[in-house]
Short mmCIF file of C-alpha atoms in Angstrom, two decimals:
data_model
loop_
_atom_site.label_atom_id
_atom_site.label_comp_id
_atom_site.label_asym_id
_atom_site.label_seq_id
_atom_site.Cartn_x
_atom_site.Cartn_y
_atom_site.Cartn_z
CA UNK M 113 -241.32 94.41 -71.92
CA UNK M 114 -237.52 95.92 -72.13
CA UNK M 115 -235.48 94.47 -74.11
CA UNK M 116 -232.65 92.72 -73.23
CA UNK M 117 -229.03 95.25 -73.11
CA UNK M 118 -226.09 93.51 -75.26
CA UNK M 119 -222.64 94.16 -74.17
CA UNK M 120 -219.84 93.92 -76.67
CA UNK M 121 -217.88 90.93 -76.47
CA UNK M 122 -215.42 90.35 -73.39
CA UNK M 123 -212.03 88.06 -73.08
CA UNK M 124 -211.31 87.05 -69.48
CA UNK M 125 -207.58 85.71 -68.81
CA UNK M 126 -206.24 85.29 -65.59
CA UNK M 127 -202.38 86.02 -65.95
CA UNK M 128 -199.52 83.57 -64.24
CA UNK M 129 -198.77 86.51 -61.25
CA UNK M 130 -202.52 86.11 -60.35
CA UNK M 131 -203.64 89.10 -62.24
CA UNK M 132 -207.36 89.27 -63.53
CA UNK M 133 -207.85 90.94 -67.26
CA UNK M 134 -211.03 91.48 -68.69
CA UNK M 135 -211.20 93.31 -71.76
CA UNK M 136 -214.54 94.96 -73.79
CA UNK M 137 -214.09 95.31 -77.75
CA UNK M 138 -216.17 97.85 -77.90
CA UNK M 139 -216.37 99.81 -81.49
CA UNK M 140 -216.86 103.83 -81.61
CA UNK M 141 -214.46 106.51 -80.50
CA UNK M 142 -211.22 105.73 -80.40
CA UNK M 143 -210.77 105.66 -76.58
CA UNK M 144 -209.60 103.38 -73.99
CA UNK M 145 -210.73 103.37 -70.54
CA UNK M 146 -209.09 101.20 -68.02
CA UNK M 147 -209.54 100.47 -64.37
CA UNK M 148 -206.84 98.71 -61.74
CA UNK M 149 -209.20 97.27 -58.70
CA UNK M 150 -207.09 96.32 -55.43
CA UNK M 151 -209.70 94.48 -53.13
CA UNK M 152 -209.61 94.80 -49.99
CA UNK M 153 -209.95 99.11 -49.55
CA UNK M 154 -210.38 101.25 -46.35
CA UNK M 155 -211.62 98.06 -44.74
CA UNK M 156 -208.53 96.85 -44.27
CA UNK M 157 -206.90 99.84 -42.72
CA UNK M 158 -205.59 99.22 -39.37
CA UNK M 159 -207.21 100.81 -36.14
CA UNK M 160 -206.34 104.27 -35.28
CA UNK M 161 -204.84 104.66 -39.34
CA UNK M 162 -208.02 105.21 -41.11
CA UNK M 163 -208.07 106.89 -44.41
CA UNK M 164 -204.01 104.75 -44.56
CA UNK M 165 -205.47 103.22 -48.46
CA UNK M 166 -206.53 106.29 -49.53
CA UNK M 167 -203.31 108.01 -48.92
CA UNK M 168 -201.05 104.72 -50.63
CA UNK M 169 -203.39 105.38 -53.39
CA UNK M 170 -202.21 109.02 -53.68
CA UNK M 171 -198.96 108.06 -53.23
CA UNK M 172 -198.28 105.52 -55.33
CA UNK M 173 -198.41 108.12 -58.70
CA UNK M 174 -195.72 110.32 -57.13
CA UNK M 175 -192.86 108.20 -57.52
CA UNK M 176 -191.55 104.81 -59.02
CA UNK M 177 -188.72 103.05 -59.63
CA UNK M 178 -188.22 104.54 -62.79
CA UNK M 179 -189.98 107.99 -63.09
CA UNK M 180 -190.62 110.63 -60.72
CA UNK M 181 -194.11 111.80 -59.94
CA UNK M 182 -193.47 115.21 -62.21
CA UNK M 183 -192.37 112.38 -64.89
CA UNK M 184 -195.26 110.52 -64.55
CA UNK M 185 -197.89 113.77 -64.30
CA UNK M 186 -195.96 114.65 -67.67
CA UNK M 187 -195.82 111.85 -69.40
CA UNK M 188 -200.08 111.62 -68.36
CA UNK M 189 -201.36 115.29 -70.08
CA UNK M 190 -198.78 115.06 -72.77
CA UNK M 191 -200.60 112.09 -74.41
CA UNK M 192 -204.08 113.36 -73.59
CA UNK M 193 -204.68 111.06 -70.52
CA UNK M 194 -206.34 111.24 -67.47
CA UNK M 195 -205.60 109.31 -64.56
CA UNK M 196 -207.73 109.20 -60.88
CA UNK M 197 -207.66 107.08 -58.06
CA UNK M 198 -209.89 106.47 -54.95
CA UNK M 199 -210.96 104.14 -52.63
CA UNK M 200 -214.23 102.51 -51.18
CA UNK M 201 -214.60 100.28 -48.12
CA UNK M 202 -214.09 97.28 -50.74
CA UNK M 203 -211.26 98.28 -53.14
CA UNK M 204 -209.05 100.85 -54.18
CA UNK M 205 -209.19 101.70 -57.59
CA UNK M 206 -206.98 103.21 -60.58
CA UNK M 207 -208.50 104.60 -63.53
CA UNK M 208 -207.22 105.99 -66.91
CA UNK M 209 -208.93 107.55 -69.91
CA UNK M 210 -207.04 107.99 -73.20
CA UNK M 211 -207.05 107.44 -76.40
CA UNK M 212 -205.86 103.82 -78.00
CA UNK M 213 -203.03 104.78 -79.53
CA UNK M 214 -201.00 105.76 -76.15
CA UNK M 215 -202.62 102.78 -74.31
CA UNK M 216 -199.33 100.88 -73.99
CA UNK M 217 -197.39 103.85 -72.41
CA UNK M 218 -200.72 104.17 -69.83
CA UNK M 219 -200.23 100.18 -68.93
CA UNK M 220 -196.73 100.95 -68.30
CA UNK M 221 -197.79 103.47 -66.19
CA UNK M 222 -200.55 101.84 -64.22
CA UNK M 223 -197.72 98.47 -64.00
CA UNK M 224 -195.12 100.63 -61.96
CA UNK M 225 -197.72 102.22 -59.90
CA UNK M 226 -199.41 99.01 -58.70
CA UNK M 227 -195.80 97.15 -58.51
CA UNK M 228 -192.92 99.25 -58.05
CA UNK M 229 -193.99 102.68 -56.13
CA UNK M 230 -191.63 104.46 -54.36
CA UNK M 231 -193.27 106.37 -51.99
CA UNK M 232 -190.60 109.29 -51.31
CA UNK M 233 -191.50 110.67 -48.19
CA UNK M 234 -191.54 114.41 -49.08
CA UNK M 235 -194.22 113.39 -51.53
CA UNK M 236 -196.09 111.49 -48.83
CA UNK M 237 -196.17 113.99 -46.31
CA UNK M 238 -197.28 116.89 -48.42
CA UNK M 239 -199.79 114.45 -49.94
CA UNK M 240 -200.94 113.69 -45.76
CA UNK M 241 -200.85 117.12 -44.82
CA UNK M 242 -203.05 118.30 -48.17
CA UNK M 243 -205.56 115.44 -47.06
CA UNK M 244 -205.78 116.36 -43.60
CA UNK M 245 -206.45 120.08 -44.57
CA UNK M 246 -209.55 118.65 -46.56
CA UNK M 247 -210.68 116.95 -44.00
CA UNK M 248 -210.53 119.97 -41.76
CA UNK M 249 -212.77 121.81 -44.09
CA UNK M 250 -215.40 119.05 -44.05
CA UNK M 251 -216.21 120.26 -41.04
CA UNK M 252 -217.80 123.29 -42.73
CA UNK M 253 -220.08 120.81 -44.71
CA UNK M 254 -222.73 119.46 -42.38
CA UNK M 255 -223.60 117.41 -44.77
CA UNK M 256 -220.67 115.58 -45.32
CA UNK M 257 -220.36 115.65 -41.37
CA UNK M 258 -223.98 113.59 -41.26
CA UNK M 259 -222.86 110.65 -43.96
CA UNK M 260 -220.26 110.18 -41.42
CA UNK M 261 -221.74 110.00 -38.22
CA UNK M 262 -224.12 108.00 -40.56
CA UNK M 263 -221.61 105.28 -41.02
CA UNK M 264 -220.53 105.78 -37.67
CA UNK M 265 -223.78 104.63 -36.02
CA UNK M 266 -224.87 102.58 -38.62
CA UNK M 267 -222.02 100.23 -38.80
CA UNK M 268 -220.85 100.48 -35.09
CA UNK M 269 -217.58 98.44 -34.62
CA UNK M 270 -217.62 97.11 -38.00
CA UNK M 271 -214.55 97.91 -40.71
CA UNK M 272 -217.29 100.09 -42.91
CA UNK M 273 -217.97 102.50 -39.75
CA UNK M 274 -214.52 104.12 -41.05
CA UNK M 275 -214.60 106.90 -43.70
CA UNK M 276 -212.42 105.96 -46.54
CA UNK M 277 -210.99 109.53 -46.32
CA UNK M 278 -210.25 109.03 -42.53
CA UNK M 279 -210.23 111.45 -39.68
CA UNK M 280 -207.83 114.50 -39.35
CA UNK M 281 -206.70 112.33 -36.34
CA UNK M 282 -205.94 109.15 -37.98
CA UNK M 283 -204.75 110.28 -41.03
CA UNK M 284 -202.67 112.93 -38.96
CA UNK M 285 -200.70 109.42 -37.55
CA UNK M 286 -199.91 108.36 -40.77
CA UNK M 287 -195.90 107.90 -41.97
CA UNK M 288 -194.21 106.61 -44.72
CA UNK M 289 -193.32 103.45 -43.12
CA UNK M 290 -197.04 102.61 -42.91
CA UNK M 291 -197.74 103.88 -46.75
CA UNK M 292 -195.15 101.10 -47.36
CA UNK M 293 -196.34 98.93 -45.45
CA UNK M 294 -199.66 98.62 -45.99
CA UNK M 295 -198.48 98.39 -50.20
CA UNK M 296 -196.50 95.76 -49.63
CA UNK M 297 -199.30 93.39 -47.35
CA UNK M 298 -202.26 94.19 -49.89
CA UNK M 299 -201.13 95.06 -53.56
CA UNK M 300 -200.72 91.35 -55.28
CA UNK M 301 -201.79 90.47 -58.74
CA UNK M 302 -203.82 87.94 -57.07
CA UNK M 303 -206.11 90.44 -55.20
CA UNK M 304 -206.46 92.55 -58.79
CA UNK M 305 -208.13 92.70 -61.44
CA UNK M 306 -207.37 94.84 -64.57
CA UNK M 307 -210.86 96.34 -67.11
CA UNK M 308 -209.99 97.30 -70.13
CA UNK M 309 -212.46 98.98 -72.72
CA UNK M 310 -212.60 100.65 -75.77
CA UNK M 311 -211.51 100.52 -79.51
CA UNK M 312 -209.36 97.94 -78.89
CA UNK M 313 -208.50 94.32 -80.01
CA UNK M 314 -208.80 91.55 -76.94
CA UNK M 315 -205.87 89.76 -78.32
CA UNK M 316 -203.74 92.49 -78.80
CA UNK M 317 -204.33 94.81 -75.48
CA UNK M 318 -203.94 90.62 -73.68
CA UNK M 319 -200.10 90.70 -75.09
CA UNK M 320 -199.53 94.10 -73.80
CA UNK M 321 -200.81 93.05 -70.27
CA UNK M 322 -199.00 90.07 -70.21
CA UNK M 323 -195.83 91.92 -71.01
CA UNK M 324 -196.07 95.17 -68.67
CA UNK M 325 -197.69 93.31 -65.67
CA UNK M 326 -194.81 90.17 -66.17
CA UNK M 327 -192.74 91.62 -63.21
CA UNK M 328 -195.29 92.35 -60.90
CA UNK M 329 -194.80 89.25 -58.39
CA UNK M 330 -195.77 88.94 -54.78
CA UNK M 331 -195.62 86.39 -52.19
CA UNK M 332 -199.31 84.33 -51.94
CA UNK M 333 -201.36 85.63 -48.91
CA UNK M 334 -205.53 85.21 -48.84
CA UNK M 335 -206.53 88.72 -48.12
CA UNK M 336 -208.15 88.47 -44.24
CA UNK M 337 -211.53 88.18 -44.11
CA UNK M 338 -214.03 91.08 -43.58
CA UNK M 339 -216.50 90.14 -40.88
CA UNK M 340 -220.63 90.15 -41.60
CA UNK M 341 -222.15 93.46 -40.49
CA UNK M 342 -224.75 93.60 -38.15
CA UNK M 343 -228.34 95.59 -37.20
CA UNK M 344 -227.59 98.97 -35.86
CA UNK M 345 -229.17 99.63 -32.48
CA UNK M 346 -232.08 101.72 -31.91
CA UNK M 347 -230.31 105.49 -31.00
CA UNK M 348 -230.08 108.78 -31.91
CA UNK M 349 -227.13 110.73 -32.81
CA UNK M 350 -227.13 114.43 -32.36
CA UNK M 351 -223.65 115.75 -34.17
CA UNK M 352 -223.82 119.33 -31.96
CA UNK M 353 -223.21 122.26 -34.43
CA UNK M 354 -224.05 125.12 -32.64
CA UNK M 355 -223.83 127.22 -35.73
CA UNK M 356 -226.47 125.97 -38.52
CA UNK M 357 -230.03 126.99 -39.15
CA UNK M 358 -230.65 123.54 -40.82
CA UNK M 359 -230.62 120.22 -39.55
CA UNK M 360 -229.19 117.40 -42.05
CA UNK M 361 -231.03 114.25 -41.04
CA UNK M 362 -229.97 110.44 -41.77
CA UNK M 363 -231.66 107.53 -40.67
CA UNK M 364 -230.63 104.30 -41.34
CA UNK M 365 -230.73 101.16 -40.75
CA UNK M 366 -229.33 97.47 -41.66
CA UNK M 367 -229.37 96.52 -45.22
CA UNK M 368 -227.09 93.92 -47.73
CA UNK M 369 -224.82 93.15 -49.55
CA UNK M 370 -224.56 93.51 -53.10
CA UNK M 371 -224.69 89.77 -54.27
CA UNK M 372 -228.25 89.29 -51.99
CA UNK M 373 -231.28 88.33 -53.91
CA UNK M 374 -233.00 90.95 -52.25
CA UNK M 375 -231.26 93.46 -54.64
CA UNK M 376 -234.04 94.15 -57.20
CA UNK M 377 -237.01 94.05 -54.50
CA UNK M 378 -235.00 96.63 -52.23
CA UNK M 379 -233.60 98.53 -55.53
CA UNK M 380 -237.55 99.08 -56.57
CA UNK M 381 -238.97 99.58 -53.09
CA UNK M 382 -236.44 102.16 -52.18
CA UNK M 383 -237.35 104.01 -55.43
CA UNK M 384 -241.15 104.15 -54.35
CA UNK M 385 -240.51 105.36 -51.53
CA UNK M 386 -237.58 108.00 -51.63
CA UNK M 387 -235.92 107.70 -55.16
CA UNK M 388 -237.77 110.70 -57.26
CA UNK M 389 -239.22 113.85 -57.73
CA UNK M 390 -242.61 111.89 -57.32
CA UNK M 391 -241.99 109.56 -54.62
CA UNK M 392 -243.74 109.15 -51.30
CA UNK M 393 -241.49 110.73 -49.29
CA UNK M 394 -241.00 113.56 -51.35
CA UNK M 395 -244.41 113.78 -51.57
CA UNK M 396 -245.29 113.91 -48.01
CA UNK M 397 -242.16 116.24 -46.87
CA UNK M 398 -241.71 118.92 -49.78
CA UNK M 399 -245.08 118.89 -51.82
CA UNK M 400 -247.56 118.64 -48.67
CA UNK M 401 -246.00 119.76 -45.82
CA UNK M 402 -242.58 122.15 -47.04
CA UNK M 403 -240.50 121.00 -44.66
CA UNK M 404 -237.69 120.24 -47.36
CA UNK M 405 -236.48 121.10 -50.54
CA UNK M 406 -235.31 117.41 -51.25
CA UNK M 407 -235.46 113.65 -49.13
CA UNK M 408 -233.91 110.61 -50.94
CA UNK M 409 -233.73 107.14 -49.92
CA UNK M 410 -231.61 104.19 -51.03
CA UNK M 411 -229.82 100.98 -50.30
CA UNK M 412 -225.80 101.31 -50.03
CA UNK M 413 -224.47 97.84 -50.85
CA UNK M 414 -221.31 96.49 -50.29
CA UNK M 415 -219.05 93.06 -49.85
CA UNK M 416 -220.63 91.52 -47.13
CA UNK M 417 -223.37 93.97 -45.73
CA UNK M 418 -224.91 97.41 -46.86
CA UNK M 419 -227.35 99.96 -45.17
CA UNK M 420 -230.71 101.23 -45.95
CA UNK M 421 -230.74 105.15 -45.20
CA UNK M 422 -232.69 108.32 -46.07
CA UNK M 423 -231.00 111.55 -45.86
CA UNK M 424 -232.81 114.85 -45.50
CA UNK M 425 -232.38 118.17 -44.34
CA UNK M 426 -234.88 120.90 -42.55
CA UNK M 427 -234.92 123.73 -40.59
CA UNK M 428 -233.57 123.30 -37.13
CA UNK M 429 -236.82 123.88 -35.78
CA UNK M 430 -238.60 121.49 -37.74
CA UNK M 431 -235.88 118.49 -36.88
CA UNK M 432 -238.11 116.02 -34.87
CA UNK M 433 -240.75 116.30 -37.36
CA UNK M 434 -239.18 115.52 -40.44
CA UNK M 435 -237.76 112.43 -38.71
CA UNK M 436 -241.90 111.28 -37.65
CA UNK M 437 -243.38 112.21 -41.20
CA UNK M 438 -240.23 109.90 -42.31
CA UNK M 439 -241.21 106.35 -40.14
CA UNK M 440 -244.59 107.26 -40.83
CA UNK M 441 -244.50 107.67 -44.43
CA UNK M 442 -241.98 104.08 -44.14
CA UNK M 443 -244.55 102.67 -41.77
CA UNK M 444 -247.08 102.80 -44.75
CA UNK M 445 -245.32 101.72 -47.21
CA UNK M 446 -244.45 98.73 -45.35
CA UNK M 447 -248.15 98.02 -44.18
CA UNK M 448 -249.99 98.68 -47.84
CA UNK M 449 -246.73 98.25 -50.35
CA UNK M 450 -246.67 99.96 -53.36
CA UNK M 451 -249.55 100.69 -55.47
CA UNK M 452 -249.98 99.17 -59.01
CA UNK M 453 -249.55 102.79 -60.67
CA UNK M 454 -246.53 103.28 -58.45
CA UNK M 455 -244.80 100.50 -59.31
CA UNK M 456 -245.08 100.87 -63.17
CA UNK M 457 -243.92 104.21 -63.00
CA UNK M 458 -240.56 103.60 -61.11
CA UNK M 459 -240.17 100.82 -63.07
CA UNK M 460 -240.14 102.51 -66.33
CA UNK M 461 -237.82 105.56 -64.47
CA UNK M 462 -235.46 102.70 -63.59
CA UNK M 463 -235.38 101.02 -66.71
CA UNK M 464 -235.19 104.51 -68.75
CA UNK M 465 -232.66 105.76 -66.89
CA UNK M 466 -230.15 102.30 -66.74
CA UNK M 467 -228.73 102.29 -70.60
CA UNK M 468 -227.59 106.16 -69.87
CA UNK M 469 -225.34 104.12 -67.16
CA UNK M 470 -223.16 102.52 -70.11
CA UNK M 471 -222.98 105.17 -71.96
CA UNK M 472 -219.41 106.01 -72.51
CA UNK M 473 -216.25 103.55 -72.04
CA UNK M 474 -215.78 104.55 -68.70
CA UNK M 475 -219.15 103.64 -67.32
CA UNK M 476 -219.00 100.65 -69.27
CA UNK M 477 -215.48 99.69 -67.47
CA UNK M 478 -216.73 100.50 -63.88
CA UNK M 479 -220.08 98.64 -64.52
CA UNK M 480 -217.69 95.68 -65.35
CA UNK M 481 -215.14 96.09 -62.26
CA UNK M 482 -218.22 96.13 -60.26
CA UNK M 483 -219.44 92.81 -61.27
CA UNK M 484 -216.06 91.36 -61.15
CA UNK M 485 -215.35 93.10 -57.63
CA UNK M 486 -218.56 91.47 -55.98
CA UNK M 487 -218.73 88.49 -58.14
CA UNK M 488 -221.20 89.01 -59.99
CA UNK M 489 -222.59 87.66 -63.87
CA UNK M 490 -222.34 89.52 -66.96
CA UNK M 491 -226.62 88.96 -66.65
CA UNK M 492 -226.91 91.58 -64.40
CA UNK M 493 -226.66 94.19 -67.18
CA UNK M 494 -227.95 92.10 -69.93
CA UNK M 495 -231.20 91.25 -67.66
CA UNK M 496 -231.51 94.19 -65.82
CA UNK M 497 -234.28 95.74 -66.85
CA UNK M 498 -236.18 92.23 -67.20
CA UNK M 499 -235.48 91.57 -63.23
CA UNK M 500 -236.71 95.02 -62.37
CA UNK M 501 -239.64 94.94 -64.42
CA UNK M 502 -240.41 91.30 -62.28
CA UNK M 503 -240.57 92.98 -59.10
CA UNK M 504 -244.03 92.80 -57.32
CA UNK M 505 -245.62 94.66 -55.00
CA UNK M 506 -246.07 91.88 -52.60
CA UNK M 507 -241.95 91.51 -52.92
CA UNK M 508 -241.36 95.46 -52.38
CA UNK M 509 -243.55 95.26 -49.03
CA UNK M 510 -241.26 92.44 -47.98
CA UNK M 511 -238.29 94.05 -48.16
CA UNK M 512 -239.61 97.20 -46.95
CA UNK M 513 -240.41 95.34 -44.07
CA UNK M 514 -237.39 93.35 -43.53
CA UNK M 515 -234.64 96.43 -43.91
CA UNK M 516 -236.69 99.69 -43.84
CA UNK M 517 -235.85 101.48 -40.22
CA UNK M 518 -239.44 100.23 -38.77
CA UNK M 519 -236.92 99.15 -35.22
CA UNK M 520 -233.38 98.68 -35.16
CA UNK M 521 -232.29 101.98 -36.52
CA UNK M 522 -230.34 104.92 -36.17
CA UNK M 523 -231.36 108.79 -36.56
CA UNK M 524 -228.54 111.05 -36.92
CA UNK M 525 -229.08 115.12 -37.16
CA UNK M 526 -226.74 117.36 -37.17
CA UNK M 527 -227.37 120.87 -35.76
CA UNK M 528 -227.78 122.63 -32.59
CA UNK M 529 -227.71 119.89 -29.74
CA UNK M 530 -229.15 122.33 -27.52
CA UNK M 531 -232.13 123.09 -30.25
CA UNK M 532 -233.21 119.82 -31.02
CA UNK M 533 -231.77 117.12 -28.86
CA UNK M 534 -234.42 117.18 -26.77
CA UNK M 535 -237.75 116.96 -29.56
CA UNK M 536 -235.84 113.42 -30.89
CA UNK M 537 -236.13 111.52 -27.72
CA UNK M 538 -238.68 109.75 -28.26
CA UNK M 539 -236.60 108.04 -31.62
CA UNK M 540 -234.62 106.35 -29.07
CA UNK M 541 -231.63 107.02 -26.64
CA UNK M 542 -229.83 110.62 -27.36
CA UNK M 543 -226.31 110.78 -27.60
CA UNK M 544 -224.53 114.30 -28.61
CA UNK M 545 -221.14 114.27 -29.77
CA UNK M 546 -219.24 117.28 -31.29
CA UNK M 547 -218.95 117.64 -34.66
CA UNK M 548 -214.82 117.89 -34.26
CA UNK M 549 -215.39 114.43 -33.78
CA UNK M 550 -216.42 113.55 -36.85
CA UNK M 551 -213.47 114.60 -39.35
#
């Protein structure tokens, strides 16, 4: 039996704005690490402005009230600190890595960018127009083209079905006003939380919060609900790139979200099936048959719904039957489950590999936003390798049944539609869509 991961003790507050602080004393190098969650994210851009939270995220470092962007970029590298942002279909995020000594001067920082962000339009539209020639180039990587067709289909009409990065289209619509805009509706203390770790005293880094986050005050609005998703229906999605001799290959289908119960079972069962070197699916595709260098499988689990997908890639000639040894090799599993020697030995890969997570300060702060972010208990890293090692086999055949693409799924390639549209009828109805489409 594993035993049972510690974490370092942890101070919760909740300030008078609204604002969630958690804070890690956690002894070693003398580093900080510290994470600004928004909830909310790229699901609550508005139609026709996807990819609108990623760019406020951008933005909001390139001017403030007080400091300029160049000011603020300076004032970053000349204490040694590094500071990122992004966005997911649940939050946007703001992280910083220095050491403790400069920490106050980073919370000022990180205070101004979250309350008081300028947003000077020259800096906005050079930041739109450097996004939107990204995006452009994505079309060059078919396998960033397939994730997003992926979503596409998988989610349908749901909020997720949007690419946090947006489309060259949507992002392309983008102006200032709506950078504004869109800060002024969703940043509030009371939709953010604040993860602190390091070398650091609770009680002291809790004063400094208190004080550099005391202006940040917003009127109280509930953030609007994010609707369940739902089961993808049976298609197929050919993303026509006339110009590629392989096919990238996705099929998915419906999974959950992050806080279900099935999130051990599916964790384990996914593993057996597509989450290694010696897995079933690689197995079946690379070692006995060659038709891939690499298959994976997983769950993708978010607020209120996730996916089960496997991604792949092939030659364009062997499309269609990379896609059958696939539901075959699912097919299986679901029917017979995993075997007792299986099961042990995924086990032990996921419980090896899980302390390398926490690691360093910064895996230790995004392992707690997570928690926080979905709601989750400090138990889930304490017990973690306890719950995996209770999965059964009877329990990974159930969820293998219940989310694994058996029927309502979606098969997305992307390559020649004229090459291989054709072979992957019989996965469902075809639909071909240019690949222009998908950035």
């Amino acid at each position: 039996m594993s035993p049972s991961i510690a974490l370092p003790p942890i101070h919760r507050e909740t300030l008078p704005g609204g604002l969630r602080v958690i804070v890690a004393e956690r002894k070693g190098i003398p580093l900080a690490a510290v994470r600004l969650v928004l909830r909310g994210g790229s699901s609550l851009d508005p139609s026709g402005r996807s990819g609108l939270s990623h760019l406020v995220a951008l933005a909001a470092r390139r001017g403030t009230g007080r400091h300029t962007g160049e000011e603020i970029d300076l004032a970053i590298e000349s204490i040694g600190a590094e500071l990122g942002t992004g966005v997911d279909e649940d939050a946007s995020y703001f992280g910083l890595s220095a050491p403790v000594e400069v920490l106050p001067r980073c919370l000022d920082v990180l205070a101004e960018m979250a309350g008081n962000p300028t947003f000077p339009a020259r800096e906005v539209d050079r930041l739109r127009r450097r996004e939107v020639a990204a995006l452009a180039h994505d079309l060059d990587e078919p396998g960033v083209v397939a994730d997003r067709a992926m979503l596409a289909a998988g989610y349908g009409s749901h909020p997720y079905a949007r690419s946090s990065e947006g489309t060259v289209r949507s992002l392309g619509a983008v102006r200032r006003a709506d950078v504004a805009g869109f800060h002024q509706r969703y940043y509030r203390p009371s939709a953010a939380f604040l993860v602190v770790v390091g070398a650091v005293r609770a009680d002291e880094v809790l004063a400094l919060v208190r004080r550099r986050f005391a202006g940040w005050r917003t009127a109280e609005r509930p953030l609007p609900p994010i609707p369940p998703t739902t089961a993808p229906r049976t298609a197929v999605v050919v993303v026509d790139k006339p110009d590629v001799t392989q096919s990238q290959v996705r099929i998915a289908s419906e999974g959950f979200a992050r806080r279900s119960p099935d999130y051990y079972p599916g964790m384990v069962a996914s593993a057996v099936l597509g989450g290694g070197f010696t897995s079933r699916l690689m197995e079946a595709i690379r070692v006995n048959r060659g038709l891939s260098y690499g298959v994976r499988s997983r769950f993708a689990t978010s607020a209120v719904g996730g996916l089960f997908f496997v991604s792949t890639f092939t030659k364009v000639e062997t499309t269609a039957e990379i896609v059958q040894v696939t539901l075959d090799e699912t097919a299986r599993f679901c029917a017979e489950g995993p075997s007792a020697e299986e099961l042990e030995r995924t086990q032990s890969y996921l419980c090896g590999l899980y302390p390398l997570s926490l690691e360093t300060h910064d895996q230790l702060a995004e392992k707690l936003a997570d928690l926080e972010l979905y709601g989750l208990d400090d138990s889930e890293v304490g017990e973690f390798r306890e719950r995996v090692r209770a999965v059964t086999p009877d329990q990974c055949r159930e969820v293998g049944r219940r989310y694994f693409p058996l029927e309502r799924r979606v098969v997305v390639a992307v390559g020649p539609a004229r090459a291989i549209a054709r072979s992957l009828e019989r996965f469902g109805p075809v639909k071909v869509v240019p690949a222009r489409k998908m950035v």
